[in-house]
PDB file of C-alpha atoms and ligand atoms in Angstrom:
ATOM      1  CA  MET A   1     100.158  95.760 130.183  1.00 41.00           C
ATOM      2  CA  ILE A   2      98.364  97.335 126.864  1.00 49.00           C
ATOM      3  CA  ARG A   3      97.772 100.668 127.968  1.00 50.00           C
ATOM      4  CA  ASP A   4      93.909 101.714 128.472  1.00 52.00           C
ATOM      5  CA  PRO A   5      93.213 102.946 125.210  1.00 49.00           C
ATOM      6  CA  SER A   6      90.809 106.161 126.464  1.00 54.00           C
ATOM      7  CA  ALA A   7      92.385 106.608 129.392  1.00 59.00           C
ATOM      8  CA  ASP A   8      94.187 109.335 128.523  1.00 74.00           C
ATOM      9  CA  SER A   9      93.096 113.225 126.188  1.00 89.00           C
ATOM     10  CA  ARG A  10      95.396 111.855 122.570  1.00 96.00           C
ATOM     11  CA  ILE A  11      93.789 111.419 119.354  1.00 98.00           C
ATOM     12  CA  LYS A  12      92.885 107.919 119.578  1.00 98.00           C
ATOM     13  CA  ALA A  13      93.223 104.856 116.339  1.00 98.00           C
ATOM     14  CA  GLU A  14      89.464 104.691 116.718  1.00 98.00           C
ATOM     15  CA  ASP A  15      89.412 108.497 116.401  1.00 98.00           C
ATOM     16  CA  ILE A  16      91.472 108.334 112.782  1.00 98.00           C
ATOM     17  CA  ARG A  17      89.612 105.955 111.407  1.00 98.00           C
ATOM     18  CA  ARG A  18      86.956 107.981 111.716  1.00 98.00           C
ATOM     19  CA  ARG A  19      88.495 110.880 109.843  1.00 98.00           C
ATOM     20  CA  LYS A  20      87.957 108.774 106.124  1.00 98.00           C
ATOM     21  CA  GLY A  21      86.704 111.338 103.377  1.00 98.00           C
ATOM     22  CA  GLY A  22      86.509 114.269 105.823  1.00 98.00           C
ATOM     23  CA  VAL A  23      89.237 117.301 107.021  1.00 98.00           C
ATOM     24  CA  PRO A  24      92.830 115.748 105.973  1.00 98.00           C
ATOM     25  CA  ILE A  25      94.773 114.218 108.244  1.00 98.00           C
ATOM     26  CA  VAL A  26      98.271 116.190 109.437  1.00 98.00           C
ATOM     27  CA  CYS A  27     100.703 113.375 110.044  1.00 99.00           C
ATOM     28  CA  LEU A  28     104.693 113.593 110.257  1.00 98.00           C
ATOM     29  CA  THR A  29     107.656 111.751 111.549  1.00 98.00           C
ATOM     30  CA  ALA A  30     109.309 113.149 114.826  1.00 98.00           C
ATOM     31  CA  TYR A  31     111.797 111.249 116.482  1.00 98.00           C
ATOM     32  CA  THR A  32     112.943 113.506 119.335  1.00 98.00           C
ATOM     33  CA  TYR A  33     111.361 114.658 122.593  1.00 98.00           C
ATOM     34  CA  PRO A  34     111.617 119.211 121.231  1.00 98.00           C
ATOM     35  CA  VAL A  35     110.182 117.677 117.998  1.00 98.00           C
ATOM     36  CA  ALA A  36     106.848 116.421 119.016  1.00 98.00           C
ATOM     37  CA  ARG A  37     106.656 119.628 121.681  1.00 98.00           C
ATOM     38  CA  LEU A  38     106.698 121.301 118.202  1.00 98.00           C
ATOM     39  CA  LEU A  39     104.753 119.465 115.863  1.00 98.00           C
ATOM     40  CA  ASP A  40     102.673 117.808 118.838  1.00 98.00           C
ATOM     41  CA  PRO A  41      99.880 122.008 118.575  1.00 98.00           C
ATOM     42  CA  HIS A  42      99.941 120.948 115.092  1.00 98.00           C
ATOM     43  CA  VAL A  43      99.116 117.466 113.726  1.00 98.00           C
ATOM     44  CA  ASP A  44      96.906 114.431 114.325  1.00 98.00           C
ATOM     45  CA  LEU A  45      99.887 111.542 113.931  1.00 98.00           C
ATOM     46  CA  LEU A  46     103.191 111.751 114.799  1.00 98.00           C
ATOM     47  CA  LEU A  47     105.214 108.320 113.170  1.00 99.00           C
ATOM     48  CA  VAL A  48     108.111 106.883 114.441  1.00 99.00           C
ATOM     49  CA  GLY A  49     109.449 106.478 111.342  1.00 98.00           C
ATOM     50  CA  ASP A  50     112.438 103.956 110.838  1.00 98.00           C
ATOM     51  CA  SER A  51     113.277 106.221 108.434  1.00 98.00           C
ATOM     52  CA  VAL A  52     115.250 107.375 112.623  1.00 98.00           C
ATOM     53  CA  ALA A  53     117.799 105.425 111.071  1.00 98.00           C
ATOM     54  CA  MET A  54     118.547 106.621 107.774  1.00 96.00           C
ATOM     55  CA  VAL A  55     117.585 111.016 108.962  1.00 96.00           C
ATOM     56  CA  LEU A  56     119.278 111.064 113.342  1.00 97.00           C
ATOM     57  CA  HIS A  57     121.447 107.759 112.455  1.00 97.00           C
ATOM     58  CA  GLY A  58     123.409 107.509 109.178  1.00 96.00           C
ATOM     59  CA  HIS A  59     122.057 104.987 107.736  1.00 96.00           C
ATOM     60  CA  ALA A  60     122.014 103.991 103.969  1.00 94.00           C
ATOM     61  CA  THR A  61     118.330 102.360 104.438  1.00 95.00           C
ATOM     62  CA  THR A  62     115.908 101.686 106.889  1.00 97.00           C
ATOM     63  CA  LEU A  63     117.064  98.045 107.295  1.00 97.00           C
ATOM     64  CA  GLY A  64     119.590  99.774 109.848  1.00 97.00           C
ATOM     65  CA  ALA A  65     116.789 100.357 112.178  1.00 98.00           C
ATOM     66  CA  SER A  66     116.440  98.405 115.508  1.00 98.00           C
ATOM     67  CA  LEU A  67     113.447  97.945 117.960  1.00 98.00           C
ATOM     68  CA  GLU A  68     116.034  99.261 120.410  1.00 98.00           C
ATOM     69  CA  MET A  69     116.428 101.758 118.576  1.00 98.00           C
ATOM     70  CA  MET A  70     112.570 102.310 117.900  1.00 98.00           C
ATOM     71  CA  ILE A  71     111.629 102.552 121.025  1.00 98.00           C
ATOM     72  CA  ALA A  72     114.208 104.784 122.407  1.00 98.00           C
ATOM     73  CA  HIS A  73     112.460 107.750 120.017  1.00 98.00           C
ATOM     74  CA  GLY A  74     109.102 106.662 120.866  1.00 98.00           C
ATOM     75  CA  GLN A  75     109.973 107.340 124.381  1.00 98.00           C
ATOM     76  CA  ALA A  76     111.368 110.773 123.363  1.00 98.00           C
ATOM     77  CA  VAL A  77     107.652 111.744 121.472  1.00 98.00           C
ATOM     78  CA  MET A  78     105.291 109.987 124.070  1.00 98.00           C
ATOM     79  CA  ARG A  79     107.386 112.985 126.204  1.00 98.00           C
ATOM     80  CA  GLY A  80     107.149 115.421 123.881  1.00 98.00           C
ATOM     81  CA  SER A  81     103.481 114.812 122.776  1.00 98.00           C
ATOM     82  CA  ALA A  82     100.338 115.422 124.429  1.00 97.00           C
ATOM     83  CA  ASN A  83      97.502 115.140 121.539  1.00 98.00           C
ATOM     84  CA  ALA A  84      98.669 113.870 118.578  1.00 98.00           C
ATOM     85  CA  CYS A  85      97.985 109.700 118.067  1.00 98.00           C
ATOM     86  CA  VAL A  86     102.049 108.123 117.973  1.00 98.00           C
ATOM     87  CA  VAL A  87     102.501 105.736 115.955  1.00 98.00           C
ATOM     88  CA  VAL A  88     105.560 103.290 116.225  1.00 98.00           C
ATOM     89  CA  ASP A  89     107.099 101.959 113.529  1.00 98.00           C
ATOM     90  CA  MET A  90     107.725  97.805 113.472  1.00 98.00           C
ATOM     91  CA  PRO A  91     112.390  97.732 112.139  1.00 98.00           C
ATOM     92  CA  ALA A  92     112.619  95.117 109.772  1.00 98.00           C
ATOM     93  CA  GLY A  93     112.981  91.926 111.161  1.00 98.00           C
ATOM     94  CA  SER A  94     110.818  92.070 114.244  1.00 98.00           C
ATOM     95  CA  TYR A  95     107.951  90.822 112.676  1.00 98.00           C
ATOM     96  CA  GLU A  96     107.910  89.016 108.997  1.00 98.00           C
ATOM     97  CA  THR A  97     109.267  85.861 110.140  1.00 98.00           C
ATOM     98  CA  SER A  98     105.288  84.931 112.323  1.00 98.00           C
ATOM     99  CA  PRO A  99     102.046  86.335 114.002  1.00 98.00           C
ATOM    100  CA  ALA A 100     103.872  84.821 117.024  1.00 98.00           C
ATOM    101  CA  GLN A 101     106.924  86.966 116.629  1.00 98.00           C
ATOM    102  CA  ALA A 102     105.224  90.510 115.502  1.00 98.00           C
ATOM    103  CA  VAL A 103     102.995  90.294 118.482  1.00 98.00           C
ATOM    104  CA  ALA A 104     106.060  89.713 120.834  1.00 98.00           C
ATOM    105  CA  ALA A 105     107.576  92.454 119.455  1.00 98.00           C
ATOM    106  CA  ALA A 106     104.033  95.376 118.919  1.00 98.00           C
ATOM    107  CA  ARG A 107     103.468  94.320 122.184  1.00 98.00           C
ATOM    108  CA  ARG A 108     106.867  95.681 123.022  1.00 98.00           C
ATOM    109  CA  ILE A 109     106.746  97.787 121.830  1.00 98.00           C
ATOM    110  CA  VAL A 110     103.717  99.684 123.243  1.00 98.00           C
ATOM    111  CA  GLU A 111     103.999  98.532 126.624  1.00 98.00           C
ATOM    112  CA  GLU A 112     106.848 100.356 126.587  1.00 98.00           C
ATOM    113  CA  THR A 113     106.525 103.509 124.951  1.00 98.00           C
ATOM    114  CA  ASP A 114     102.853 103.767 125.817  1.00 98.00           C
ATOM    115  CA  CYS A 115     102.365 104.115 121.639  1.00 98.00           C
ATOM    116  CA  GLN A 116      98.839 104.453 120.530  1.00 98.00           C
ATOM    117  CA  ALA A 117      99.466 101.934 117.429  1.00 98.00           C
ATOM    118  CA  VAL A 118     102.236 100.620 115.743  1.00 98.00           C
ATOM    119  CA  LYS A 119     102.484 100.231 112.219  1.00 98.00           C
ATOM    120  CA  LEU A 120     104.548  97.670 109.232  1.00 98.00           C
ATOM    121  CA  GLU A 121     104.945  97.160 105.478  1.00 98.00           C
ATOM    122  CA  GLY A 122     103.007  94.844 103.681  1.00 98.00           C
ATOM    123  CA  GLY A 123      99.944  94.044 102.670  1.00 98.00           C
ATOM    124  CA  VAL A 124      98.986  89.273 101.136  1.00 98.00           C
ATOM    125  CA  ASP A 125     101.755  89.450 102.589  1.00 98.00           C
ATOM    126  CA  MET A 126     101.515  90.932 106.279  1.00 98.00           C
ATOM    127  CA  ALA A 127      97.698  89.394 106.603  1.00 98.00           C
ATOM    128  CA  ALA A 128      98.720  87.522 109.199  1.00 98.00           C
ATOM    129  CA  GLN A 129     100.843  89.435 110.947  1.00 98.00           C
ATOM    130  CA  ILE A 130      98.098  92.112 110.840  1.00 98.00           C
ATOM    131  CA  ALA A 131      95.851  90.381 112.158  1.00 98.00           C
ATOM    132  CA  ALA A 132      97.135  88.970 115.277  1.00 98.00           C
ATOM    133  CA  ILE A 133      98.655  91.755 116.297  1.00 98.00           C
ATOM    134  CA  VAL A 134      95.104  93.579 116.032  1.00 98.00           C
ATOM    135  CA  ALA A 135      93.466  90.663 117.938  1.00 98.00           C
ATOM    136  CA  GLU A 136      95.844  91.293 120.141  1.00 98.00           C
ATOM    137  CA  GLY A 137      94.173  94.512 120.940  1.00 98.00           C
ATOM    138  CA  ILE A 138      97.692  96.878 119.477  1.00 98.00           C
ATOM    139  CA  PRO A 139      96.303  98.895 116.384  1.00 98.00           C
ATOM    140  CA  VAL A 140      98.055  98.771 112.808  1.00 98.00           C
ATOM    141  CA  MET A 141      98.999 101.265 110.793  1.00 98.00           C
ATOM    142  CA  GLY A 142      99.600  99.078 107.758  1.00 98.00           C
ATOM    143  CA  HIS A 143     102.353 100.274 104.925  1.00 98.00           C
ATOM    144  CA  ILE A 144     101.899 100.037 101.029  1.00 98.00           C
ATOM    145  CA  GLY A 145     103.374 101.156  97.314  1.00 97.00           C
ATOM    146  CA  LEU A 146     106.655 101.728  97.852  1.00 97.00           C
ATOM    147  CA  GLN A 147     108.020  99.964 100.769  1.00 97.00           C
ATOM    148  CA  PRO A 148     111.354 101.194 102.400  1.00 96.00           C
ATOM    149  CA  GLN A 149     112.435  97.984 104.205  1.00 97.00           C
ATOM    150  CA  SER A 150     112.058  96.208 100.488  1.00 95.00           C
ATOM    151  CA  VAL A 151     114.341  98.737  98.779  1.00 91.00           C
ATOM    152  CA  GLU A 152     117.579  96.442  98.844  1.00 90.00           C
ATOM    153  CA  LYS A 153     115.056  93.871  97.005  1.00 89.00           C
ATOM    154  CA  ASP A 154     113.405  96.013  95.015  1.00 90.00           C
ATOM    155  CA  GLY A 155     116.698  96.791  93.503  1.00 90.00           C
ATOM    156  CA  GLY A 156     116.046 100.539  94.548  1.00 89.00           C
ATOM    157  CA  TYR A 157     113.323 103.354  95.920  1.00 91.00           C
ATOM    158  CA  LYS A 158     110.984 101.854  92.702  1.00 91.00           C
ATOM    159  CA  ILE A 159     107.662 103.794  92.417  1.00 94.00           C
ATOM    160  CA  LYS A 160     104.743 101.708  92.670  1.00 94.00           C
ATOM    161  CA  GLY A 161     101.455 101.437  90.512  1.00 93.00           C
ATOM    162  CA  ARG A 162     103.162 101.357  86.617  1.00 95.00           C
ATOM    163  CA  THR A 163     101.828  98.720  85.425  1.00 96.00           C
ATOM    164  CA  ARG A 164      97.973  96.919  85.510  1.00 97.00           C
ATOM    165  CA  ASP A 165      99.570  93.739  87.536  1.00 97.00           C
ATOM    166  CA  ASN A 166     101.163  95.896  89.994  1.00 96.00           C
ATOM    167  CA  ILE A 167      97.976  98.333  90.105  1.00 97.00           C
ATOM    168  CA  ALA A 168      96.298  94.891  90.462  1.00 98.00           C
ATOM    169  CA  ALA A 169      98.619  93.467  93.181  1.00 97.00           C
ATOM    170  CA  LEU A 170      98.132  97.056  95.020  1.00 98.00           C
ATOM    171  CA  LEU A 171      94.083  97.040  95.263  1.00 98.00           C
ATOM    172  CA  ARG A 172      94.986  93.581  96.865  1.00 98.00           C
ATOM    173  CA  ASP A 173      96.931  94.909  99.021  1.00 98.00           C
ATOM    174  CA  ALA A 174      94.768  97.507 100.292  1.00 98.00           C
ATOM    175  CA  GLU A 175      91.557  95.550 100.962  1.00 98.00           C
ATOM    176  CA  ALA A 176      94.230  93.153 103.061  1.00 98.00           C
ATOM    177  CA  VAL A 177      94.895  95.399 105.355  1.00 98.00           C
ATOM    178  CA  GLU A 178      92.415  96.232 104.995  1.00 98.00           C
ATOM    179  CA  LYS A 179      90.283  93.122 105.942  1.00 98.00           C
ATOM    180  CA  GLU A 180      92.146  92.237 108.413  1.00 98.00           C
ATOM    181  CA  GLY A 181      91.122  95.257 110.893  1.00 98.00           C
ATOM    182  CA  ALA A 182      94.281  97.732 110.480  1.00 98.00           C
ATOM    183  CA  PHE A 183      92.832 101.412 111.050  1.00 98.00           C
ATOM    184  CA  ALA A 184      95.160 103.447 107.910  1.00 98.00           C
ATOM    185  CA  VAL A 185      96.953 102.989 105.445  1.00 98.00           C
ATOM    186  CA  VAL A 186     100.108 104.274 104.388  1.00 98.00           C
ATOM    187  CA  ILE A 187     100.227 104.182 100.556  1.00 98.00           C
ATOM    188  CA  GLU A 188     104.028 105.304  99.377  1.00 98.00           C
ATOM    189  CA  GLY A 189     105.570 106.184  95.916  1.00 97.00           C
ATOM    190  CA  THR A 190     102.926 105.642  93.851  1.00 97.00           C
ATOM    191  CA  MET A 191     101.325 107.120  90.243  1.00 97.00           C
ATOM    192  CA  GLU A 192      98.803 110.202  92.060  1.00 97.00           C
ATOM    193  CA  ALA A 193      95.911 108.222  90.027  1.00 97.00           C
ATOM    194  CA  VAL A 194      96.324 104.244  91.550  1.00 98.00           C
ATOM    195  CA  ALA A 195      96.403 106.028  95.402  1.00 98.00           C
ATOM    196  CA  ALA A 196      94.214 108.106  94.336  1.00 98.00           C
ATOM    197  CA  LYS A 197      91.550 104.561  93.888  1.00 98.00           C
ATOM    198  CA  LEU A 198      92.775 102.984  95.634  1.00 98.00           C
ATOM    199  CA  THR A 199      91.289 105.157  98.286  1.00 98.00           C
ATOM    200  CA  ARG A 200      88.711 105.033  97.176  1.00 98.00           C
ATOM    201  CA  HIS A 201      88.501 101.827  97.164  1.00 97.00           C
ATOM    202  CA  VAL A 202      88.775 100.673 101.251  1.00 98.00           C
ATOM    203  CA  SER A 203      86.762 101.942 103.556  1.00 98.00           C
ATOM    204  CA  ILE A 204      90.168 103.204 105.996  1.00 98.00           C
ATOM    205  CA  PRO A 205      91.829 105.997 105.582  1.00 98.00           C
ATOM    206  CA  THR A 206      94.852 106.455 103.215  1.00 98.00           C
ATOM    207  CA  ILE A 207      97.960 109.356 104.231  1.00 98.00           C
ATOM    208  CA  GLY A 208      99.493 109.199 100.857  1.00 98.00           C
ATOM    209  CA  ILE A 209     103.199 110.078 100.704  1.00 98.00           C
ATOM    210  CA  GLY A 210     104.567 110.862  97.050  1.00 98.00           C
ATOM    211  CA  ALA A 211     100.692 109.770  96.167  1.00 98.00           C
ATOM    212  CA  SER A 212      98.260 111.526  95.692  1.00 97.00           C
ATOM    213  CA  ALA A 213      96.751 115.015  97.099  1.00 98.00           C
ATOM    214  CA  ASP A 214      93.029 112.526  97.143  1.00 98.00           C
ATOM    215  CA  CYS A 215      94.514 110.714  99.844  1.00 98.00           C
ATOM    216  CA  ASP A 216      92.865 111.041 103.242  1.00 98.00           C
ATOM    217  CA  GLY A 217      95.410 112.031 104.802  1.00 98.00           C
ATOM    218  CA  GLN A 218      99.353 113.295 104.029  1.00 98.00           C
ATOM    219  CA  ILE A 219     102.677 112.152 106.245  1.00 98.00           C
ATOM    220  CA  LEU A 220     106.183 113.816 105.333  1.00 98.00           C
ATOM    221  CA  VAL A 221     109.433 113.040 107.158  1.00 98.00           C
ATOM    222  CA  ILE A 222     109.467 116.763 109.020  1.00 98.00           C
ATOM    223  CA  ASP A 223     113.531 116.848 108.414  1.00 98.00           C
ATOM    224  CA  ASP A 224     113.097 116.517 104.615  1.00 98.00           C
ATOM    225  CA  MET A 225     109.713 119.392 105.388  1.00 98.00           C
ATOM    226  CA  VAL A 226     111.425 121.578 107.488  1.00 98.00           C
ATOM    227  CA  GLY A 227     115.023 121.353 104.597  1.00 98.00           C
ATOM    228  CA  MET A 228     116.748 119.713 107.041  1.00 97.00           C
ATOM    229  CA  THR A 229     118.228 117.064 104.930  1.00 94.00           C
ATOM    230  CA  VAL A 230     121.270 117.179 103.443  1.00 89.00           C
ATOM    231  CA  ASP A 231     121.502 114.428 100.892  1.00 84.00           C
ATOM    232  CA  ARG A 232     118.789 113.818  97.603  1.00 86.00           C
ATOM    233  CA  VAL A 233     115.694 115.257  98.516  1.00 92.00           C
ATOM    234  CA  PRO A 234     112.514 113.270  97.184  1.00 93.00           C
ATOM    235  CA  LYS A 235     111.071 114.784  94.462  1.00 94.00           C
ATOM    236  CA  PHE A 236     107.707 114.504  96.539  1.00 96.00           C
ATOM    237  CA  VAL A 237     109.364 116.576  98.866  1.00 97.00           C
ATOM    238  CA  LYS A 238     107.691 119.902  99.469  1.00 98.00           C
ATOM    239  CA  GLU A 239     110.196 121.817 102.157  1.00 98.00           C
ATOM    240  CA  TYR A 240     109.045 124.652 104.089  1.00 98.00           C
ATOM    241  CA  ALA A 241     111.729 125.972 106.038  1.00 98.00           C
ATOM    242  CA  ASP A 242     115.435 125.911 105.575  1.00 97.00           C
ATOM    243  CA  LEU A 243     116.616 124.792 108.504  1.00 98.00           C
ATOM    244  CA  ARG A 244     120.387 123.317 106.224  1.00 97.00           C
ATOM    245  CA  SER A 245     120.470 126.919 105.819  1.00 97.00           C
ATOM    246  CA  VAL A 246     119.729 128.726 109.438  1.00 98.00           C
ATOM    247  CA  ILE A 247     121.897 125.682 111.159  1.00 98.00           C
ATOM    248  CA  ALA A 248     125.822 127.025 108.561  1.00 98.00           C
ATOM    249  CA  ASP A 249     124.562 129.849 109.455  1.00 98.00           C
ATOM    250  CA  ALA A 250     124.371 130.377 113.069  1.00 98.00           C
ATOM    251  CA  ALA A 251     127.914 127.939 113.019  1.00 98.00           C
ATOM    252  CA  ALA A 252     129.820 129.584 110.940  1.00 98.00           C
ATOM    253  CA  ARG A 253     127.982 132.941 113.020  1.00 98.00           C
ATOM    254  CA  TYR A 254     129.859 131.405 116.227  1.00 98.00           C
ATOM    255  CA  ALA A 255     132.668 129.400 114.798  1.00 98.00           C
ATOM    256  CA  ALA A 256     134.242 133.322 114.275  1.00 98.00           C
ATOM    257  CA  ASP A 257     132.864 134.544 117.267  1.00 98.00           C
ATOM    258  CA  VAL A 258     134.837 132.526 119.651  1.00 98.00           C
ATOM    259  CA  ARG A 259     138.021 132.993 116.980  1.00 98.00           C
ATOM    260  CA  SER A 260     137.665 136.457 118.211  1.00 98.00           C
ATOM    261  CA  ARG A 261     136.342 136.249 121.209  1.00 98.00           C
ATOM    262  CA  ALA A 262     132.795 137.914 121.350  1.00 98.00           C
ATOM    263  CA  PHE A 263     131.423 135.397 122.795  1.00 98.00           C
ATOM    264  CA  PRO A 264     130.794 135.184 124.936  1.00 97.00           C
ATOM    265  CA  GLY A 265     130.238 138.283 126.083  1.00 96.00           C
ATOM    266  CA  PRO A 266     128.844 140.041 129.139  1.00 95.00           C
ATOM    267  CA  ASP A 267     125.425 139.102 128.917  1.00 95.00           C
ATOM    268  CA  HIS A 268     126.476 135.377 128.669  1.00 96.00           C
ATOM    269  CA  VAL A 269     128.838 135.107 131.617  1.00 96.00           C
ATOM    270  CA  PHE A 270     128.676 135.343 135.648  1.00 95.00           C
ATOM    271  CA  THR A 271     129.739 138.024 137.609  1.00 91.00           C
ATOM    272  CA  THR A 272     130.081 138.896 141.404  1.00 86.00           C
ATOM    273  CA  ALA A 273     127.532 142.423 142.745  1.00 78.00           C
ATOM    274  CA  SER A 274     131.050 144.773 142.540  1.00 77.00           C
ATOM    275  CA  GLY A 275     133.028 143.445 139.072  1.00 70.00           C
ATOM    276  CA  LYS A 276     135.538 142.076 141.299  1.00 71.00           C
ATOM    277  CA  ASP A 277     137.769 138.958 141.884  1.00 70.00           C
ATOM    278  CA  GLU A 278     136.553 137.397 145.128  1.00 68.00           C
ATOM    279  CA  THR A 279     137.434 134.361 145.001  1.00 62.00           C
TER     280      THR A 279
HETATM  281  O1  KIV B   1     109.890 105.321 108.221  1.00 64.86           O
HETATM  282  C1  KIV B   1     108.899 106.675 107.502  1.00 64.86           C
HETATM  283  O2  KIV B   1     109.764 107.266 107.532  1.00 64.86           O
HETATM  284  C2  KIV B   1     108.045 106.070 107.398  1.00 64.86           C
HETATM  285  C3  KIV B   1     107.398 107.559 106.259  1.00 64.86           C
HETATM  286  C4  KIV B   1     107.603 107.898 105.214  1.00 64.86           C
HETATM  287  C5  KIV B   1     105.686 106.958 106.211  1.00 64.86           C
HETATM  288  O3  KIV B   1     107.186 105.318 107.427  1.00 64.86           O
END
């Protein structure tokens, strides 16, 4: 059964839609319960991105995400949050074939996670899918520009909007996503001026990643933002912490303590009141 979106006090997709042109919308990805708990007081929207396949599961691309993976992480993020609008990505292979396939997958995601909305990649080519899911009463977030699910087809992570034809195509994609009823659209990996133009062009909020400060909101992958990414950090990422060093340092100190028997110390073991062995 599709949930009644008015039944809780979370930020809803419709609230996000109304934020067009206002205070920038703060979005981050989240994949786990503890991270959702930490982020929830600070953000408007948590995206359970299919980047989870790369970030947490070590796949080379987001094509490693499955519907079951997205649902399991969506459930964890819903358990860990009470305020944010939670959006779950539709993984590659779950929606492109037909509107009926897209509706079935979107229904499953919403029914099994209770999330507020789903996100899918594509513009003009996915218009029918967006329309069909919206007609089911499930809010949809679009995703245009660089589409990670298409990187193999595109021959890599290529910035969009460098040619006149490509800018025209992006404008058509943004129009299609808006016309079919999406409440917001992610614009990824696009020339700054083009992202600003797209933002002025549509009446729904644009959420930028590698796009422009003129977008209506911003999103980053949480592991990139906190300095946990162990491979290449993309140019558009600003690292607000260095958890790589924090974790490596903690692991090195723990290893030294175990090897020298400094851990566990008196505070970390259970003793009888007398301190004598009463077993
Ligand atoms: O999967 C993801 O993390 C995303 C964001 C990069 C927008 O789609």
